[in-house]
XYZ file of C-alpha atoms in Angstrom:
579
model
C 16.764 22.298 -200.287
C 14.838 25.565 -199.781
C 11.286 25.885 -199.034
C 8.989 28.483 -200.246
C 5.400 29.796 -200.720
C 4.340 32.273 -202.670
C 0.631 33.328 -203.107
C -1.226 35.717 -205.011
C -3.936 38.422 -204.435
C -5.244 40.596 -206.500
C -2.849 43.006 -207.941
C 0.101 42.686 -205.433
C 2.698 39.617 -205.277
C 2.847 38.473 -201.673
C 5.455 36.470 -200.677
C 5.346 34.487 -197.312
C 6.707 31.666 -195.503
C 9.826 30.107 -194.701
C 12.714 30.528 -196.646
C 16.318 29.026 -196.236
C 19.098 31.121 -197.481
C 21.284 27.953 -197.312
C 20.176 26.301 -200.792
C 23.148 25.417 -203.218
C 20.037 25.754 -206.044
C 19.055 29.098 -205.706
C 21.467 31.474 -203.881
C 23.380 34.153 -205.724
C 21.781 33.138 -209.146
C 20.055 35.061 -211.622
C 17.469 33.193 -213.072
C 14.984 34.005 -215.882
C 11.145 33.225 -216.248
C 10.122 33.111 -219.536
C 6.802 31.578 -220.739
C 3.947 32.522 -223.276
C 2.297 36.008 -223.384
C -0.597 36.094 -221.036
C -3.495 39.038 -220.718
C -3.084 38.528 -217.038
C -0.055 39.903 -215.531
C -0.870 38.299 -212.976
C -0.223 34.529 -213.465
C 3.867 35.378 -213.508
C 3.591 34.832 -210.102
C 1.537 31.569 -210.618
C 3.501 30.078 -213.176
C 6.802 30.802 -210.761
C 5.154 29.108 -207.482
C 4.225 25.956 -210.581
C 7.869 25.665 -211.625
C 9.584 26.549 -207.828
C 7.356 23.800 -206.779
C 8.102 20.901 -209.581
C 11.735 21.631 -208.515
C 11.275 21.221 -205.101
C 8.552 18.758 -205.117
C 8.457 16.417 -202.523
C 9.600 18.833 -199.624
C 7.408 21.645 -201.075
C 4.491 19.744 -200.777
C 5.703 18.179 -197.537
C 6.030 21.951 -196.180
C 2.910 23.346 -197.133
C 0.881 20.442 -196.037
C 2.340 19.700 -192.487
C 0.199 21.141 -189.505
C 3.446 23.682 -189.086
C 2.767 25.926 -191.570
C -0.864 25.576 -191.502
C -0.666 26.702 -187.972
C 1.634 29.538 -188.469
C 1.007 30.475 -191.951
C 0.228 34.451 -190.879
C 3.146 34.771 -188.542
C 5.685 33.351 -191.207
C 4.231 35.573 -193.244
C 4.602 38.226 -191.492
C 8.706 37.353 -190.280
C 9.636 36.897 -193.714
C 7.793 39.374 -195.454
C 10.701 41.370 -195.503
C 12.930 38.841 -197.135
C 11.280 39.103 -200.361
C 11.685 41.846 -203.061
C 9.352 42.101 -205.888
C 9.486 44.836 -208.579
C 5.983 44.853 -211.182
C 6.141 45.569 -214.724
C 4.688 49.280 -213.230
C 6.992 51.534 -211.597
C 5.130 51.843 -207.741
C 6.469 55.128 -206.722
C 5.055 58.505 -206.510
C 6.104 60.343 -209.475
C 5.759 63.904 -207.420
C 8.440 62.984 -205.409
C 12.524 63.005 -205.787
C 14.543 59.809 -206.505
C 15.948 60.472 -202.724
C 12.642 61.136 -201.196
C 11.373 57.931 -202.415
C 13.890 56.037 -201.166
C 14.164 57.941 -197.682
C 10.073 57.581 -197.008
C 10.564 53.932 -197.934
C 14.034 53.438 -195.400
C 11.793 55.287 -192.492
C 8.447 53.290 -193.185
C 10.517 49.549 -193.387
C 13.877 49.767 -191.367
C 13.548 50.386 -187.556
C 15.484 53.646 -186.207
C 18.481 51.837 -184.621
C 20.369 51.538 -188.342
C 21.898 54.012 -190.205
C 19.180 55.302 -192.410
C 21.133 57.420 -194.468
C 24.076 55.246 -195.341
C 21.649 52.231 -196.473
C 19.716 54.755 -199.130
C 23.417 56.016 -200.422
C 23.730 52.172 -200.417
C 21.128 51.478 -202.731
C 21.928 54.692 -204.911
C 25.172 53.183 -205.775
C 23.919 49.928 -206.009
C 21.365 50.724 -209.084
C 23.916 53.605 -210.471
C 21.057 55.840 -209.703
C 23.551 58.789 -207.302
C 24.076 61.749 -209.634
C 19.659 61.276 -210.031
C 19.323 61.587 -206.345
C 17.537 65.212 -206.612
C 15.452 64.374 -209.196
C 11.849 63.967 -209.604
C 10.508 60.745 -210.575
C 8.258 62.695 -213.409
C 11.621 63.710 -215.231
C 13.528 60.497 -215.326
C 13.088 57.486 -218.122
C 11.512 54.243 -218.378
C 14.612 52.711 -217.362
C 15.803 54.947 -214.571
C 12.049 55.016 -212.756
C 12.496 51.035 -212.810
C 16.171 51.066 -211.201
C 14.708 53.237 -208.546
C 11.627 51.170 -207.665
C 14.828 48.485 -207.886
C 16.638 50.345 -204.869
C 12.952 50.353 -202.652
C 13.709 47.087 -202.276
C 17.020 46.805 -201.990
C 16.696 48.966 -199.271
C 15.309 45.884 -196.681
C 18.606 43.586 -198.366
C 15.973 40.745 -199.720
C 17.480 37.524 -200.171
C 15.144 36.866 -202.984
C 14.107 39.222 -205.269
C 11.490 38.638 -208.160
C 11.480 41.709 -211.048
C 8.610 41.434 -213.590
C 9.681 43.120 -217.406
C 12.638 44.855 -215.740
C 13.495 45.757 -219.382
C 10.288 46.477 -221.214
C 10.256 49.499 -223.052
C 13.650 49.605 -222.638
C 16.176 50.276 -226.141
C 18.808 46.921 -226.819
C 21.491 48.929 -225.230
C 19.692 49.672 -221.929
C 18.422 46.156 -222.087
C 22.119 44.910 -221.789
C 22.814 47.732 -218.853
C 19.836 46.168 -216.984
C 20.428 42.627 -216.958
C 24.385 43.527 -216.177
C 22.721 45.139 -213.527
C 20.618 42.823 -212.080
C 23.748 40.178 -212.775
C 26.139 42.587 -210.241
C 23.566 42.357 -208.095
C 22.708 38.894 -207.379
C 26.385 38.048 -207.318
C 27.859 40.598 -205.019
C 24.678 40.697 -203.106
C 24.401 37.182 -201.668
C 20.653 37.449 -203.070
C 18.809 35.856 -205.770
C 16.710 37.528 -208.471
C 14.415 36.011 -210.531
C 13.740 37.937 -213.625
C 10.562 37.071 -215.477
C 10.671 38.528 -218.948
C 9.756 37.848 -222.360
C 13.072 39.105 -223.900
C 15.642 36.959 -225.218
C 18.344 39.074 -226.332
C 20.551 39.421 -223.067
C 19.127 36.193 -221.873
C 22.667 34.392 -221.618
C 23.591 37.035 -218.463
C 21.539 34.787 -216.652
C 22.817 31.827 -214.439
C 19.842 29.881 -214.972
C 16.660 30.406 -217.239
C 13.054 27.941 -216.859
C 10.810 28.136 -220.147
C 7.433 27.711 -218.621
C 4.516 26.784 -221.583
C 0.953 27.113 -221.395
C -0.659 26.952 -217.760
C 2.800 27.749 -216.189
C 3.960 24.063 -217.115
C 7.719 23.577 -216.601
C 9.435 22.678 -220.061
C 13.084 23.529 -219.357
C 15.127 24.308 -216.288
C 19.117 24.920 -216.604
C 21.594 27.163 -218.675
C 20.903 29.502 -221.604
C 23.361 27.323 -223.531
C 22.347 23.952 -222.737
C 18.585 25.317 -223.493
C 19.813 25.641 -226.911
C 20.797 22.252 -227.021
C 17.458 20.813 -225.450
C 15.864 22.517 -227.386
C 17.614 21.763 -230.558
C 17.300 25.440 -231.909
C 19.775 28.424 -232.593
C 18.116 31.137 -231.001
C 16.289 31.357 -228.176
C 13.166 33.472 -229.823
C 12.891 29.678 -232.018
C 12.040 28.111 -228.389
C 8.539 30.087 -228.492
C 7.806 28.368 -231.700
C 8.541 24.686 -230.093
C 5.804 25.671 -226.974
C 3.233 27.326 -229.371
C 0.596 23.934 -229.209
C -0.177 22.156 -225.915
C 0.337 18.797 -227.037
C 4.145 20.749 -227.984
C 4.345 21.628 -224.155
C 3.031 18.191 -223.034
C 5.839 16.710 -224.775
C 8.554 18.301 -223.756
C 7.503 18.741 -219.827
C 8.218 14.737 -220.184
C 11.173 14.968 -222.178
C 12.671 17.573 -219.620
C 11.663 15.046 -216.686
C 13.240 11.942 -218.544
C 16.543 14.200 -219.703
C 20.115 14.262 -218.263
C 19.582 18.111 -217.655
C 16.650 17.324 -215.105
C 19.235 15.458 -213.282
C 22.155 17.421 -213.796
C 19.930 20.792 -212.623
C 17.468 19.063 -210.457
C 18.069 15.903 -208.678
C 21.860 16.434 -207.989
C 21.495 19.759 -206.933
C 18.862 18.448 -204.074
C 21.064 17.442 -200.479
C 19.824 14.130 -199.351
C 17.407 14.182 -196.477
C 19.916 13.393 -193.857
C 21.840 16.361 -194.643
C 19.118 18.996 -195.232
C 17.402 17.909 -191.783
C 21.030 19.343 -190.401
C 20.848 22.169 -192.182
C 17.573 22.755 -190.958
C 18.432 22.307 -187.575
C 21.328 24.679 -188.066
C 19.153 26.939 -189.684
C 16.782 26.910 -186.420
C 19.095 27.518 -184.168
C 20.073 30.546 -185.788
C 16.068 31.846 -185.180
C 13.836 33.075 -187.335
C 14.355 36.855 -188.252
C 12.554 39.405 -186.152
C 9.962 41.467 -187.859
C 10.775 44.924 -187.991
C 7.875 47.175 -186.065
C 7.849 50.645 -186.628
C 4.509 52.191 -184.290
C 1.479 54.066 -185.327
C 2.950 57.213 -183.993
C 5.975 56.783 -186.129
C 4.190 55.967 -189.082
C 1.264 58.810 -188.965
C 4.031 62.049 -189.245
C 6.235 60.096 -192.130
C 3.054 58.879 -193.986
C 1.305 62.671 -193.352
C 4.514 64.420 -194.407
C 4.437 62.399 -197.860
C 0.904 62.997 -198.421
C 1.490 66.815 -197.778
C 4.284 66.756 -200.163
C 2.885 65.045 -203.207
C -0.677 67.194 -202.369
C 1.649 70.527 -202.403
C 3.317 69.626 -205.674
C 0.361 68.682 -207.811
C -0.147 72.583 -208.218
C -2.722 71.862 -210.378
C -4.999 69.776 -208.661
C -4.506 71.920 -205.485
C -5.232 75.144 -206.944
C -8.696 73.770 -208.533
C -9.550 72.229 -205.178
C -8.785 75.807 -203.402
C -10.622 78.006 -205.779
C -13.289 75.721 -207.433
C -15.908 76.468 -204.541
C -14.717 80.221 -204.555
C -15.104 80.896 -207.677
C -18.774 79.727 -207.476
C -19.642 81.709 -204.854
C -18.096 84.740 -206.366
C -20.627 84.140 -209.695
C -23.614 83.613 -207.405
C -22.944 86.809 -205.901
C -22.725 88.614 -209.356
C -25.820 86.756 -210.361
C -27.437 87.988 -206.881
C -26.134 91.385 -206.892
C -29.735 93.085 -207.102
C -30.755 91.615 -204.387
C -29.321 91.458 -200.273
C -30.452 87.468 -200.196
C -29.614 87.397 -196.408
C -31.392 90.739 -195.099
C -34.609 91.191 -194.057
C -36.768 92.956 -196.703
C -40.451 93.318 -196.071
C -41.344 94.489 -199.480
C -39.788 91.761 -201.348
C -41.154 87.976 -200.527
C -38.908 86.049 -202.673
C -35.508 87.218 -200.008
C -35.956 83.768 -198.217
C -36.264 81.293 -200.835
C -33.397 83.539 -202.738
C -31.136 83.066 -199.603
C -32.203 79.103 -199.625
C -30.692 79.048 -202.667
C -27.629 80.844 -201.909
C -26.908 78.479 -199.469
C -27.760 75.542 -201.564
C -25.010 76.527 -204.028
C -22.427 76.981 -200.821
C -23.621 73.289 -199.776
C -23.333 71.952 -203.599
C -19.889 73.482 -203.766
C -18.658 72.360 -200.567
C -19.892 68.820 -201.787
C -18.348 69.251 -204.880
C -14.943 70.094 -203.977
C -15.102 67.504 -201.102
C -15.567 64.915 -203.657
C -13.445 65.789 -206.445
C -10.457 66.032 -204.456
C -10.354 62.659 -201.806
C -11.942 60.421 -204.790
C -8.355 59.805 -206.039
C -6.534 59.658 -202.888
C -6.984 55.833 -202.135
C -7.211 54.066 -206.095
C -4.235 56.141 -207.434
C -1.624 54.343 -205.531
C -3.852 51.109 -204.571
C -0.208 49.532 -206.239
C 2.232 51.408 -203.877
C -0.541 50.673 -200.597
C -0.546 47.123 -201.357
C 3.516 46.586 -201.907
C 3.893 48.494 -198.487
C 1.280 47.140 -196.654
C 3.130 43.987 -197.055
C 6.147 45.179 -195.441
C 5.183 47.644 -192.268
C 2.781 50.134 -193.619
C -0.143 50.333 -190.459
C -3.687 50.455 -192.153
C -4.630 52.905 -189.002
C -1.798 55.312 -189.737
C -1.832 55.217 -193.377
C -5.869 56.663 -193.114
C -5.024 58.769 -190.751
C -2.365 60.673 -192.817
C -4.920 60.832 -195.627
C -7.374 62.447 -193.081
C -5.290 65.105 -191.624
C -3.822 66.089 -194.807
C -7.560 66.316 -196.103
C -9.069 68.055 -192.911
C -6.000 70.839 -193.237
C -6.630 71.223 -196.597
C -10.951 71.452 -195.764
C -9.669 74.488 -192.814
C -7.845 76.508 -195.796
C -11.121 75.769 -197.928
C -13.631 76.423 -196.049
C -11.180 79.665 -194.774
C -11.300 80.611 -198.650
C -15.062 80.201 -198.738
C -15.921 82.394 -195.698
C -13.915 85.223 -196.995
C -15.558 85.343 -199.966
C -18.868 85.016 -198.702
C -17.900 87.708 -196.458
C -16.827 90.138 -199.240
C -19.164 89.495 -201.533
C -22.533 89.378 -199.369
C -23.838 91.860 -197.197
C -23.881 90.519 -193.510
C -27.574 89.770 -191.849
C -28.132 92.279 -189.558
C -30.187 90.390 -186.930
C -28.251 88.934 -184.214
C -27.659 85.424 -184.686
C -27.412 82.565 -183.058
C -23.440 82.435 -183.725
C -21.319 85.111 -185.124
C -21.774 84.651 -188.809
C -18.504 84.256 -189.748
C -17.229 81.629 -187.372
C -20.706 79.668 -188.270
C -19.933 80.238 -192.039
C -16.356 78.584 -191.138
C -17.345 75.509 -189.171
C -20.394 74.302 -191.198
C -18.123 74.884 -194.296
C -15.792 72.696 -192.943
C -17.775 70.173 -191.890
C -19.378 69.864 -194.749
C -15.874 69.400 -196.659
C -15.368 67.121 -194.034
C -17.969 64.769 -194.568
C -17.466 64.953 -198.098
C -14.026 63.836 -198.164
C -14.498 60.843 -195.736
C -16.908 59.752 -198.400
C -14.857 60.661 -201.195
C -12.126 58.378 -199.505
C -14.636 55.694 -199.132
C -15.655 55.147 -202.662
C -12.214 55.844 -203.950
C -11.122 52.067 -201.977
C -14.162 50.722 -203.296
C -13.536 51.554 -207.098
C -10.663 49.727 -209.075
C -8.734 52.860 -211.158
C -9.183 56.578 -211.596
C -11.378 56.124 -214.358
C -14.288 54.550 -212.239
C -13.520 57.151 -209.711
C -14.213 59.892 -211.935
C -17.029 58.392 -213.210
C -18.441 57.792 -209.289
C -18.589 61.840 -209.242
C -22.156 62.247 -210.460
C -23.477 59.489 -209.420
C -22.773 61.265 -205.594
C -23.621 64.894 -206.631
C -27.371 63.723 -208.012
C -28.666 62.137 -204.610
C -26.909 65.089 -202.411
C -28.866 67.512 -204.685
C -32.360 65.686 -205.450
C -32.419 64.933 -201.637
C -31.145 68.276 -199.721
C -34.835 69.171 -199.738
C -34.226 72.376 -201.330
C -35.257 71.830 -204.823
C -38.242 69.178 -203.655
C -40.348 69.356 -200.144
C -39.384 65.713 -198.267
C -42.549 65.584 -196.740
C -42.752 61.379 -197.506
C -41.011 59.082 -195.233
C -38.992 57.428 -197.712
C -37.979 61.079 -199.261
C -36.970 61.732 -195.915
C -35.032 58.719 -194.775
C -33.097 59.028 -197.997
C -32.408 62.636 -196.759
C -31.216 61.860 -193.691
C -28.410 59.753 -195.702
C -27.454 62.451 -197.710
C -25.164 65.218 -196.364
C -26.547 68.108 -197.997
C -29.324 67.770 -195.963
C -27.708 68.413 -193.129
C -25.239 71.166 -194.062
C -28.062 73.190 -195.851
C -29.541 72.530 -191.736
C -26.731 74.064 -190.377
C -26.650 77.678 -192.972
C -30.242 77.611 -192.618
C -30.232 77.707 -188.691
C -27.313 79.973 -188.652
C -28.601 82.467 -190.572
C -32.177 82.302 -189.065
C -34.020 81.332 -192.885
C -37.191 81.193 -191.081
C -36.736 85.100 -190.094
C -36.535 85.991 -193.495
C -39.742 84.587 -194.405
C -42.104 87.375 -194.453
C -45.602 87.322 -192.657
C -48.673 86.195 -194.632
C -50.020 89.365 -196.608
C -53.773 89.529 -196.652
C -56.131 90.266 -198.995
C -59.081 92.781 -199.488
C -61.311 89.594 -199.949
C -59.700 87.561 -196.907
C -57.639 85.624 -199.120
C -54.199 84.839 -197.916
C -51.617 85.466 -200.305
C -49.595 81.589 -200.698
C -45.773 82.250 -199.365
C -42.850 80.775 -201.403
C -42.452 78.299 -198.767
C -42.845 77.708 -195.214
C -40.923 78.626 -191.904
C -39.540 74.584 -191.306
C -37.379 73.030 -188.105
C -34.894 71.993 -190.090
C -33.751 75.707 -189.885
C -34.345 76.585 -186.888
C -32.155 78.965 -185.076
C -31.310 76.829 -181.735
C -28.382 75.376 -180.176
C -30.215 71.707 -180.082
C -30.630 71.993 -184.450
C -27.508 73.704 -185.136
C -25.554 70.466 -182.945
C -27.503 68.042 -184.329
C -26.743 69.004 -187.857
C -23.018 69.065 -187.185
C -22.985 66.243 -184.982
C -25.020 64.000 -187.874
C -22.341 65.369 -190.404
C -19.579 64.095 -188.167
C -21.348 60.876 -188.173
C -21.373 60.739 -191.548
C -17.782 61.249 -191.411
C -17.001 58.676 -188.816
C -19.065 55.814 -190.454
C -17.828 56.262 -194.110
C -13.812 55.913 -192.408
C -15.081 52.848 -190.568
C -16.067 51.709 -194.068
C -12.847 52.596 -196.065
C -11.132 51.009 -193.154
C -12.909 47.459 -193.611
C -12.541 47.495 -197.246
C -8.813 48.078 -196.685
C -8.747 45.589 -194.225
C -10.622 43.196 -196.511
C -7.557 43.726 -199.329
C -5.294 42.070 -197.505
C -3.413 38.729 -197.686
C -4.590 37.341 -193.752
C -7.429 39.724 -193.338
């Protein structure tokens, strides 16, 4: 008898708990799911844990109800995480990277270094007929071939059991037969079993075993394809959907299926008396549970920051709008500005200050800009790929911390791109300053970026798919321009707590004290009558040129920073199975 627990989160299948490899009813089988259409994907895994545990019914519920596994649920978990493949009806790989880089960044993050990494991914190649595609990108394979890779990730860890949802959707008749021949090799010379849950009937008889679940993941048939045929009293196995189409249909023939000689032939004969399975389980203890495979933060930050380097440098696209968006603005503001010198002093003209205010607005607004448009993707574009290999050894710590040294390189060549323009398309103040220009330029440029991407990062774990992150875009630009206290005076103290929360506030702080705004502000001009001539706006602290402003505007932006990764942290932490 085998025991085993399988539960469900969100969009991930998460297997956990004991399983023993020594059940005549389920080793080196190939057994297919198939069951009505549902809108939720989702209740596959349901419907399997319904039917695994009507098979196995007295010790399954025996198992998950004894103060064992109640005790120890997390730590099975976690030992026999690894002993579990599953494969979704989605491919979850990164299509930017080759069939061979997949499968090495996958070896690395799950197999400890002590093995032969490079034999065990030519391994897998062969295994899924995938070698002569090795160099390939993921973009520029099919349907088929993206799913026999995804196949070979988890192969990779040699899973005993090994669940594939649709393996053959989309797929044409002829690769539909390659497949389940496949999958059929597989299970047989592998010493593994795979459970195929599919809606396709066509190849169906390559399987060992097939269960026909009905409506609510009720167990109507469990056996052969051919003896299905004769349960069923039908021809072809598409006819069986038509015999499960009404409940009272399904009802009928869970009872027949309890009260038939297949239940017995399938079920009850194929279950080892107690006696015998306590020995096996006492055989199987002595062997000792299998060791969970630990690979360290500092072994997972380089491989995960690598990856996220690579697939950052080959979305060309993306990266070259994320390099020259801000750039290119500042390169039309100085067109626009070209009459004028908005950062030297010019007694004759009163509007210089509140035209320099505004050229360092737009720097702020771009920095913001380009901050969020490229980190809001990072985390919900492969929430599917995190949450398949945070179940095997992917850290939570290292897997942020790739994302935020790939993003703080990438805000050091930005903010390097936005300095030199600045510095070839403005004139230089003249006044000394309180910090070379350009090196100020540099760092509150990059800490604005800075800022903006840990925030980016934090609303793209809190939205579900690229779609809501894209529409989250505005909704962070507005506040960040309404409350930078530019376009408005915050002279209220709600105005001003909201722009304390905003970051714009603070890096329009740090241009404004670094180029000395309040300088440029020209003294009140008389008139004949004694009348004082109103100034665009007044000399405030929140530019003033001293050390003690300058650090407290970059040391609240790096607060901003830290407390939106604290966030994106908990909500990661909060996705998890045992969180």
């Amino acid at each position: 008898m085998a025991y085993l627990y399988l539960r469900q989160r969100k969009a991930a299948l998460i297997p956990c708990s004991t399983f023993l490899l020594d059940s005549s009813l389920i080793v080196n089988n190939v057994y297919n799911m198939i069951g009505k259409e549902s809108r939720n994907r989702k209740s596959v895994e349901q419907n399997t844990v319904r039917s695994l545990s009507i098979l196995q019914n007295d010790v399954y519920n025996k198992f998950l109800n004894s103060d064992e596994y109640t005790l120890n649920k997390e730590d099975n978990f976690n030992l026999y995480r690894n002993q579990i493949g599953y494969v979704p009806q989605d491919d979850i790989i990164h299509l930017n990277l080759s069939v061979i880089e997949v499968l090495t960044y996958a070896a690395k993050l799950r197999l400890p270094e002590d093995v032969n990494l490079r034999e065990i991914v030519e391994n897998a190649l062969e295994a899924v007929e995938m070698t002569s595609f090795r160099d390939k990108l993921i973009t520029e394979l099919s349907g088929g071939q993206r799913k026999r890779v995804s196949m070979a990730v988890e192969l990779l860890a040699d899973p005993k059991l090994f669940f594939l949802d649709e393996p053959t959707s989309g797929l044409d008749p002829g690769l539909d037969k390659k497949m389940m021949q496949l999958l059929q090799n597989l299970a047989h010379k592998g010493d593994r079993t795979i459970i195929v849950v599919t809606h396709a009937t066509a190849n169906i008889t390559a399987c060992d075993r097939i269960v026909f679940l009905g409506r609510g993941g009720k167990l109507c048939y469990f056996g052969t394809p051919e003896d299905a045929l004769h349960f069923f009293d039908v021809e072809d196995f598409s006819d069986i959907y038509n015999k499960l189409e009404k409940t009272d249909d399904v009802i009928d023939y869970v009872e027949r299926f309890k009260t038939s000689t297949y239940y017995k032939k399938y079920i009850t004969q194929m279950m080892l008396p107690e006696t015998e399975q306590q020995n096996k389980n006492e055989q199987q203890n002595k062997k000792g549970k299998p060791q969970r495979k630990k690979i360290g933060f500092w072994q997972q930050l380089p491989l995960l920051t690598e990856r996220c380097y690579q697939l950052t440098q080959r979305d060309r696209v993306n990266l070259s709008l994320s390099l020259l968006t801000a750039p290119v603005a500042i390169i039309l503001v100085a067109i626009a500005s070209s009459s004028k010198n908005p950062f030297l002093l010019d007694g004759s003209d009163p509007s210089v200050a509140s035209i320099a205010l505004r050229v360092l607005f737009v720097f702020t607004c771009a920095g913001l800009w380009v901050g969020f448009s490229s980190s809001l993707q990072e985390i919900v574009k492969e929430s599917a790929i995190y949450l398949r290999e945070r179940l095997v050894n992917l850290g939570l710590f290292a897997y942020l911390g790739s994302k935020v040294v790939t993003l703080i390189g990438l805000a050091a060549v930005q903010a390097l791109l936005v300095t030199l323009v600045i510095l070839f398309g403005f004139k230089a103040p003249t006044e000394s300053l309180l910090i070379p220009w350009g090196i100020g330029l540099w760092v509150n440029s990059f800490m604005t970026l800075f800022s903006s991407f840990c925030l980016g990062l934090l609303v793209s774990a809190l939205v579900k798919n690229s779609s809501q992150a894209n529409g989250a875009l505005p909704l962070l630009i507005l506040p960040q321009t309404i409350f930078a206290g530019v376009l408005f005076e915050m002279n209220g103290p709600l105005s001003k707590f909201f722009s304390w929360l905003t970051i714009s506030r603070w890096s329009i702080g740090g241009y404004g004290a670094i180029l000395d705004i309040n300088a440029l502000i020209p003294k009140p001009v008389k008139l004949p009558d004694g009348s004082v001539i109103p100034l665009v706006f007044s000399p405030s602290p929140v530019y003033e040129p001293s050390w003690e402003n300058l650090c407290l505007n970059w040391g609240v932006l790096l607060l901003h920073g830290v407390v939106y990764l604290i966030l994106t942290f908990w909500i990661q932490k909060r996705k998890d199975i045992f969180s």
